[in-house]
XYZ file of C-alpha atoms in Angstrom:
540
model
C 0.000 0.000 0.000
C 2.836 2.364 0.908
C 6.425 1.956 -0.241
C 9.574 3.880 0.634
C 12.174 3.150 -2.080
C 15.818 4.107 -1.503
C 14.912 7.292 0.329
C 17.532 9.761 1.586
C 16.718 12.806 3.685
C 18.845 15.449 5.346
C 17.574 17.908 7.946
C 20.047 20.768 8.359
C 23.362 19.033 9.046
C 21.705 15.828 10.214
C 21.379 12.845 7.882
C 18.044 11.217 8.793
C 17.770 8.578 6.047
C 20.432 7.165 3.725
C 19.232 5.125 0.704
C 16.890 3.009 2.784
C 13.637 1.202 1.955
C 10.533 -0.151 3.739
C 6.898 -1.019 2.986
C 3.530 -0.993 4.754
C 1.161 -3.737 3.580
C -2.611 -4.028 3.948
C -3.723 -4.862 7.507
C -0.255 -4.604 9.078
C 0.112 -3.023 12.506
C 3.611 -1.593 12.748
C 5.352 0.195 15.614
C 7.850 2.864 14.480
C 10.794 3.163 16.885
C 14.078 5.051 17.087
C 15.851 7.528 19.362
C 14.530 11.087 19.708
C 15.451 13.110 16.633
C 16.012 10.031 14.441
C 13.318 11.056 11.939
C 10.060 9.368 13.020
C 7.895 12.471 12.481
C 9.753 13.255 9.209
C 8.855 9.764 7.971
C 5.144 10.416 8.693
C 5.374 13.773 6.927
C 6.953 12.174 3.834
C 4.184 9.548 3.643
C 1.541 12.307 3.818
C 3.450 14.443 1.228
C 3.949 17.289 3.729
C 7.660 16.709 3.200
C 9.639 15.154 0.327
C 12.688 12.882 0.392
C 15.887 14.427 -1.047
C 16.364 11.240 -3.060
C 14.303 8.108 -3.679
C 10.541 7.801 -3.782
C 7.568 7.457 -1.444
C 4.634 5.845 -3.256
C 1.085 5.310 -2.030
C -1.286 3.014 -3.958
C -4.045 4.799 -5.873
C -7.225 5.395 -3.866
C -5.654 4.637 -0.470
C -6.997 6.978 2.238
C -4.615 8.058 5.005
C -5.495 9.479 8.419
C -2.585 11.209 10.171
C -2.654 12.108 13.857
C 0.214 14.305 15.040
C 0.917 16.201 18.264
C 0.402 19.488 16.412
C -3.401 19.736 16.379
C -3.800 23.325 15.146
C -6.649 25.691 15.968
C -10.068 24.415 17.013
C -12.904 26.686 18.089
C -16.502 27.646 17.339
C -17.934 24.137 17.030
C -18.909 21.384 19.425
C -16.532 18.456 19.907
C -19.040 16.180 18.124
C -19.251 18.483 15.072
C -15.452 18.796 14.958
C -15.026 15.013 15.001
C -17.735 14.403 12.362
C -16.109 16.992 10.114
C -13.046 14.776 9.794
C -14.961 11.699 8.675
C -13.975 11.959 5.024
C -16.569 12.075 2.189
C -19.573 11.658 4.496
C -18.818 14.961 6.277
C -18.823 16.818 2.925
C -22.192 15.261 2.091
C -23.518 16.175 5.584
C -22.425 19.799 5.073
C -24.235 19.980 1.712
C -27.338 18.431 3.285
C -27.361 21.199 5.942
C -26.949 23.882 3.247
C -29.863 22.438 1.232
C -32.058 22.286 4.346
C -31.309 25.991 4.950
C -32.044 26.753 1.272
C -35.441 24.984 1.449
C -36.352 27.186 4.420
C -35.260 30.385 2.591
C -38.311 32.194 1.033
C -36.018 34.198 -1.263
C -35.050 30.984 -3.073
C -38.642 29.830 -3.702
C -38.176 29.941 -7.499
C -35.263 27.430 -7.255
C -37.214 25.075 -5.019
C -37.682 22.274 -7.580
C -33.941 22.005 -8.238
C -33.137 22.286 -4.510
C -35.593 19.502 -3.627
C -34.297 17.292 -6.436
C -30.707 17.851 -5.320
C -31.712 17.247 -1.689
C -33.120 13.842 -2.663
C -29.844 12.880 -4.388
C -27.667 14.087 -1.507
C -29.873 12.425 1.098
C -29.646 9.100 -0.774
C -25.853 9.438 -0.876
C -25.816 10.306 2.853
C -27.839 7.171 3.644
C -25.566 5.092 1.419
C -22.578 6.327 3.439
C -24.417 5.433 6.668
C -24.389 9.126 7.591
C -27.249 8.934 10.087
C -25.213 6.507 12.177
C -22.206 8.842 12.017
C -23.183 11.065 14.919
C -23.808 8.024 17.099
C -20.388 6.654 16.162
C -18.739 10.027 16.814
C -20.242 10.106 20.315
C -19.161 6.508 20.915
C -15.535 7.332 20.014
C -15.545 10.482 22.174
C -17.039 8.537 25.103
C -14.276 5.942 24.648
C -11.756 8.776 24.977
C -13.436 9.811 28.287
C -15.552 12.778 27.071
C -18.667 13.499 29.109
C -21.909 14.434 27.264
C -21.376 18.031 28.393
C -17.865 18.146 26.894
C -19.135 16.650 23.626
C -21.708 19.453 23.258
C -19.456 22.314 24.443
C -17.283 24.557 22.277
C -14.097 22.684 21.458
C -12.212 26.006 21.798
C -12.728 25.903 25.577
C -10.916 22.586 25.957
C -7.306 22.272 27.139
C -4.554 21.244 24.726
C -4.660 17.629 25.918
C -8.420 17.338 25.299
C -8.096 19.001 21.862
C -5.602 16.274 21.010
C -8.239 13.688 21.907
C -10.688 15.432 19.536
C -8.069 15.302 16.751
C -7.488 11.619 17.482
C -11.253 10.921 17.499
C -11.526 12.488 13.994
C -9.015 9.969 12.623
C -10.646 7.020 14.421
C -14.112 7.935 13.125
C -12.755 8.350 9.605
C -11.508 4.699 9.622
C -9.097 5.348 6.724
C -7.232 2.554 4.892
C -4.049 3.597 6.703
C -3.677 5.286 10.096
C -0.466 7.102 10.951
C -0.516 7.808 14.682
C 2.307 9.860 16.213
C 2.212 9.325 19.990
C -1.558 8.667 20.313
C -1.056 7.442 23.898
C 0.144 10.867 25.157
C -2.421 12.828 27.197
C -4.684 9.778 27.656
C -5.777 8.426 31.023
C -5.640 4.679 31.604
C -9.321 4.050 30.733
C -9.003 5.876 27.374
C -5.735 4.118 26.667
C -7.282 0.672 27.172
C -10.322 1.649 25.077
C -8.008 2.857 22.262
C -6.038 -0.389 22.505
C -9.221 -2.407 21.902
C -10.300 -0.088 19.070
C -6.965 -0.424 17.250
C -6.912 -4.201 17.715
C -10.285 -4.362 15.935
C -9.274 -1.892 13.200
C -8.877 -3.682 9.875
C -6.743 -1.102 8.067
C -2.975 -0.709 8.174
C -1.432 1.076 11.152
C 1.939 2.773 11.631
C 2.394 4.332 15.053
C 4.892 5.639 17.576
C 4.316 5.441 21.318
C 6.358 5.842 24.483
C 3.977 3.443 26.231
C 5.658 0.051 26.108
C 2.612 -2.003 27.169
C 0.330 -0.238 24.670
C 2.805 -0.797 21.842
C 3.366 -4.413 22.859
C -0.314 -5.319 22.711
C -1.088 -3.760 19.341
C 1.844 -4.080 16.952
C 2.846 -7.273 15.159
C 5.857 -5.748 13.448
C 8.455 -3.106 14.380
C 10.122 -0.665 11.981
C 13.287 0.755 13.507
C 15.129 3.878 12.400
C 18.780 3.354 13.271
C 21.471 5.755 12.019
C 19.692 6.492 8.735
C 18.572 2.939 7.996
C 15.151 1.308 8.298
C 15.160 -2.231 9.705
C 12.048 -4.429 10.082
C 11.435 -6.953 12.857
C 8.443 -9.329 12.822
C 6.766 -9.607 16.226
C 5.685 -7.275 19.009
C 7.826 -4.708 20.822
C 9.155 -7.199 23.373
C 10.268 -9.561 20.598
C 11.975 -6.634 18.822
C 13.930 -5.755 21.971
C 15.094 -9.351 22.444
C 15.971 -9.712 18.755
C 17.857 -6.417 18.709
C 19.889 -7.410 21.777
C 20.680 -10.784 20.156
C 21.702 -9.114 16.872
C 23.976 -6.713 18.779
C 25.589 -9.605 20.642
C 26.195 -11.539 17.403
C 27.551 -8.440 15.653
C 29.899 -7.728 18.569
C 31.197 -11.334 18.473
C 31.650 -11.115 14.684
C 33.462 -7.778 15.042
C 35.799 -9.168 17.720
C 36.591 -12.288 15.637
C 37.391 -10.151 12.611
C 39.522 -7.746 14.677
C 41.539 -10.713 16.037
C 42.026 -12.080 12.486
C 43.047 -8.623 11.168
C 45.505 -8.146 14.014
C 47.075 -11.536 13.194
C 47.374 -10.705 9.481
C 48.783 -7.217 10.140
C 51.322 -8.693 12.568
C 52.481 -11.163 9.847
C 52.754 -8.340 7.266
C 54.702 -6.092 9.670
C 57.038 -8.943 10.606
C 57.884 -10.159 7.097
C 57.434 -7.112 4.829
C 61.201 -6.417 4.735
C 62.082 -10.004 3.771
C 62.374 -10.739 0.064
C 61.731 -14.450 0.691
C 58.186 -13.637 2.003
C 57.347 -10.877 -0.508
C 54.725 -12.917 -2.391
C 52.955 -14.024 0.826
C 53.004 -10.488 2.223
C 51.612 -9.076 -1.027
C 48.818 -11.678 -1.163
C 47.821 -10.932 2.449
C 47.790 -7.177 1.822
C 45.430 -7.749 -1.136
C 43.260 -10.046 0.957
C 42.943 -7.355 3.654
C 41.975 -4.739 1.073
C 39.104 -6.916 -0.158
C 37.649 -7.829 3.240
C 34.254 -6.337 4.107
C 34.821 -4.751 7.486
C 32.340 -5.664 10.224
C 31.225 -2.579 12.141
C 30.865 -2.808 15.912
C 27.199 -2.498 17.004
C 26.095 1.077 17.536
C 25.771 1.642 21.224
C 22.504 3.283 22.274
C 23.089 6.002 24.800
C 21.601 4.690 28.013
C 21.110 6.772 31.099
C 21.499 5.454 34.622
C 20.684 7.234 37.806
C 21.640 6.098 41.293
C 19.737 7.625 44.165
C 21.824 8.931 46.991
C 20.242 7.144 49.990
C 17.364 9.094 51.528
C 17.296 9.696 55.295
C 15.005 7.232 57.082
C 11.549 8.503 58.056
C 9.353 7.443 60.949
C 6.961 4.493 60.473
C 3.888 6.732 60.033
C 4.493 8.765 56.894
C 1.104 10.430 56.266
C -2.330 10.213 57.824
C -5.652 11.612 56.549
C -8.545 11.552 59.014
C -12.181 12.335 58.209
C -11.144 14.557 55.262
C -13.865 16.437 53.328
C -13.039 18.242 50.083
C -15.230 19.815 47.366
C -14.771 22.057 44.360
C -17.901 24.212 44.162
C -20.874 21.844 44.226
C -18.712 18.823 43.325
C -17.939 16.624 46.315
C -14.578 14.879 45.965
C -14.071 13.393 49.432
C -16.511 12.884 52.274
C -14.885 11.578 55.434
C -11.743 10.066 53.821
C -9.521 8.038 56.169
C -6.199 6.945 54.704
C -2.906 5.921 56.255
C 0.512 5.647 54.558
C 3.318 3.780 56.321
C 7.066 3.672 55.651
C 8.173 1.839 52.439
C 4.604 1.478 51.166
C 4.221 2.358 47.489
C 0.636 3.382 46.819
C -0.626 3.838 43.289
C -3.899 5.776 43.118
C -6.450 4.575 40.551
C -9.681 6.253 39.478
C -11.538 7.677 36.479
C -11.172 11.331 35.444
C -12.457 13.608 38.179
C -12.355 10.907 40.875
C -9.903 12.995 42.905
C -6.509 11.392 42.223
C -4.527 14.650 41.866
C -6.564 16.203 44.689
C -5.421 13.440 47.050
C -1.784 14.132 46.154
C -2.332 17.868 46.681
C -3.917 17.228 50.098
C -0.998 15.038 51.182
C 1.606 17.611 50.037
C -0.282 20.555 51.561
C -0.901 22.204 48.159
C -4.619 22.307 49.024
C -6.316 22.269 52.404
C -9.236 20.024 53.392
C -12.505 21.757 54.326
C -12.712 19.619 57.433
C -10.587 16.784 58.805
C -6.821 16.579 59.249
C -3.793 15.709 57.122
C -0.717 14.881 59.193
C 2.798 14.228 57.905
C 4.907 11.991 60.178
C 8.199 12.640 61.939
C 11.425 12.993 59.860
C 9.411 12.847 56.629
C 10.882 14.834 53.738
C 8.403 15.181 50.852
C 9.360 15.361 47.158
C 6.386 16.336 44.981
C 6.379 16.049 41.189
C 3.232 17.805 39.937
C 1.985 18.437 36.408
C 2.356 22.202 36.884
C 5.928 21.843 38.273
C 7.305 22.324 34.773
C 5.716 25.790 34.546
C 7.873 26.937 37.463
C 11.172 26.626 35.553
C 13.076 29.869 35.027
C 12.806 30.236 31.231
C 15.918 32.408 30.889
C 18.209 30.171 32.960
C 20.159 27.374 31.265
C 19.691 23.762 32.405
C 22.977 23.929 34.333
C 22.283 27.377 35.880
C 18.858 26.235 37.120
C 20.355 23.204 38.888
C 23.278 25.271 40.191
C 20.874 27.809 41.712
C 19.099 24.950 43.508
C 22.331 23.375 44.796
C 24.908 26.199 45.173
C 27.236 24.020 47.261
C 27.341 21.091 44.811
C 30.489 20.568 42.752
C 30.447 21.181 38.977
C 31.379 17.543 38.273
C 28.584 16.225 40.439
C 25.979 18.453 38.720
C 27.290 17.529 35.251
C 26.962 13.841 36.147
C 23.374 14.525 37.272
C 22.633 16.292 33.954
C 24.129 13.389 32.008
C 22.098 10.741 33.820
C 18.902 12.648 32.992
C 19.778 12.917 29.298
C 21.455 16.352 29.212
C 24.906 15.743 27.794
C 27.428 18.032 26.095
C 25.921 21.318 24.922
C 22.427 20.347 26.150
C 23.311 21.781 29.588
C 23.562 25.232 27.959
C 19.991 25.134 26.584
C 17.680 27.754 28.059
C 14.726 26.254 29.954
C 12.197 28.056 27.728
C 13.296 26.085 24.625
C 13.098 22.657 26.280
C 10.522 20.102 25.090
C 7.912 18.704 27.506
C 10.038 15.593 28.050
C 13.198 17.602 28.734
C 11.379 19.813 31.250
C 10.003 16.747 33.059
C 13.496 15.212 33.222
C 15.010 18.434 34.560
C 12.401 18.845 37.320
C 12.893 15.193 38.279
C 16.685 15.557 38.334
C 16.410 18.427 40.801
C 13.943 16.549 42.998
C 15.991 13.345 43.148
C 19.449 14.915 43.621
C 18.729 15.744 47.241
C 16.471 12.768 47.805
C 13.255 12.975 49.775
C 12.138 9.891 51.711
C 8.508 10.328 50.610
C 7.946 10.714 46.857
C 4.578 12.029 45.668
C 4.402 11.752 41.867
C 1.548 12.925 39.623
C 1.917 11.312 36.166
C 5.736 11.354 36.272
C 6.065 9.438 32.994
C 4.102 11.914 30.821
C 6.402 13.208 28.054
C 9.164 10.693 28.891
C 10.532 8.393 26.197
C 10.908 4.655 26.814
C 14.615 4.796 27.694
C 14.082 7.503 30.338
C 11.054 5.638 31.743
C 13.149 2.484 32.086
C 15.890 4.489 33.833
C 13.326 5.964 36.206
C 11.742 2.561 36.959
C 15.186 1.063 37.665
C 16.128 3.974 39.926
C 12.814 3.968 41.812
C 12.933 0.174 42.264
C 15.996 0.704 44.471
C 14.441 3.654 46.325
C 14.290 2.896 50.046
C 11.593 5.438 50.907
C 7.799 5.657 50.564
C 5.787 6.477 47.420
C 2.328 7.779 46.527
C 1.746 8.153 42.813
C -0.665 8.449 39.891
C 0.335 7.040 36.505
C -1.362 5.741 33.360
C 1.695 3.706 32.389
C 0.940 0.065 33.193
C 4.587 -0.968 33.199
C 5.367 1.778 35.731
C 2.344 0.774 37.852
C 3.211 -2.929 37.837
C 6.935 -2.424 38.486
C 6.674 0.007 41.399
C 3.433 -0.332 43.372
C 2.895 -2.590 46.388
C -0.477 -1.093 47.390
C -3.487 0.178 45.370
C -5.971 2.855 46.403
C -9.003 2.733 44.093
C -11.343 5.741 43.981
C -14.802 4.889 42.610
C -18.247 6.543 42.809
C -19.326 3.601 45.019
C -16.533 4.247 47.490
C -12.821 3.967 48.163
C -11.136 0.560 48.151
C -7.670 -0.360 49.389
C -5.788 -3.379 48.066
C -2.710 -4.987 49.569
C -0.330 -6.105 46.823
C 0.549 -4.007 43.782
C -1.100 -3.250 40.445
C -0.556 -6.763 39.034
C -2.429 -8.301 41.996
C -5.141 -5.629 41.662
C -5.736 -6.615 38.009
C -5.807 -10.319 38.917
C -8.238 -9.709 41.789
C -10.659 -7.272 40.131
C -10.499 -8.634 36.561
C -9.965 -5.164 35.064
C -6.967 -2.938 34.405
C -8.600 0.279 35.544
C -11.659 1.328 37.565
C -14.717 1.765 35.370
C -13.590 -0.926 32.938
C -14.798 -4.472 33.266
C -13.549 -7.303 31.127
């Protein structure tokens, strides 16, 4: 359906693709992977003709429809979310628009003399609308929006009043409703809560078209894709299987390549030693010459390209008392909306609570109550003795000093720390070389999140309160964070929609539901086994 033939592409000084080829066949579900900046978005743009390769060709079969979801959603305002989503549904939305125009024309007394033609045209358009199943379209649009966690009120309201994250869901819903032959989805799992993520997973599994997508959510990727397309130093390599299989295969390939490289290096060293030893002897001239020629003809094996991996070791946190936080008879509302009525909740040392609940259940509010960012109306929140709180909030990234560089911002926080120590901290959170001189205002969402986390973890708290810490983080940084937090000796309270993060780090679950609050001993994996669903509000 889509072929990339010997494409080359340069972006500024960076070579993204060098004479490389790949194909997307009917019904395939492919995960596109590669380090940040390797050209994933450029590849999408070339397929959709928004960008052209410098050399080679991108060809799309005649008549193939493509739906492209990117992080850049553009302006949306003046229409309801439902109307916005229906507008993206391909030919049927054009027919629906003409139907509305004709209905207005039939009600316009000034066009009475054209009425016969208008009515005739209306009949044709209405037949076409029925043929395209247009009357079911609104129902399907609402179904998709509900799957992405929109309430009826949000569906009807002006899309211009929604936050950026919700506008992205509207843009995603447009593509899903369109059901094109090919979907290109660039990070569709960003900005989604767990319920929406699981709904989208099911939707994409049932989708019969071809799919090419990127995602930083390992579990999501693993469950959907059956093939992985990797961009590695300008080349496209295909692996059959899911993401986990790709990782294993890649590691195996690297190991084999390293062994091959070492064998060849040993052989070359032996040959060079012979040449050096005998090149001055006339009696060995023919042998030396033949070995020199042999060396010139050998295809050199390259060592495997090492992916830059980041590691972070926590300095040990001071030990807290056994009682870390206690909420007693806590009441909290926002206007007429009751969030908590008489909440009792106790957190003890080394417990790792993950908080589960649908949108609006009060997950972030609980974290704010515990950290003192908001006060309860009645009841008490008590933090235990020797407890030092580290709070990573969604708004924390807005508090960065835009004019300061990465290094200056960390230096201001830790004036007594040595330069070497701070540079090592920057490096372990993905800021190497000149990156430390970037001003905070130009950082991406992921870079800001990493910087805030670096500052929080350098002088480690013994009670970590984390609100969606993995938003904006790529897979490598998430893995680094999971590894680091696995060794953390303190206590944790966190909200996350990343199932790998939840399963790896929780040992307690607090579930907030309209029917009440439930506490589960054992982590997220045990919670799923016991309840039979991966998130509250979803039942399998």
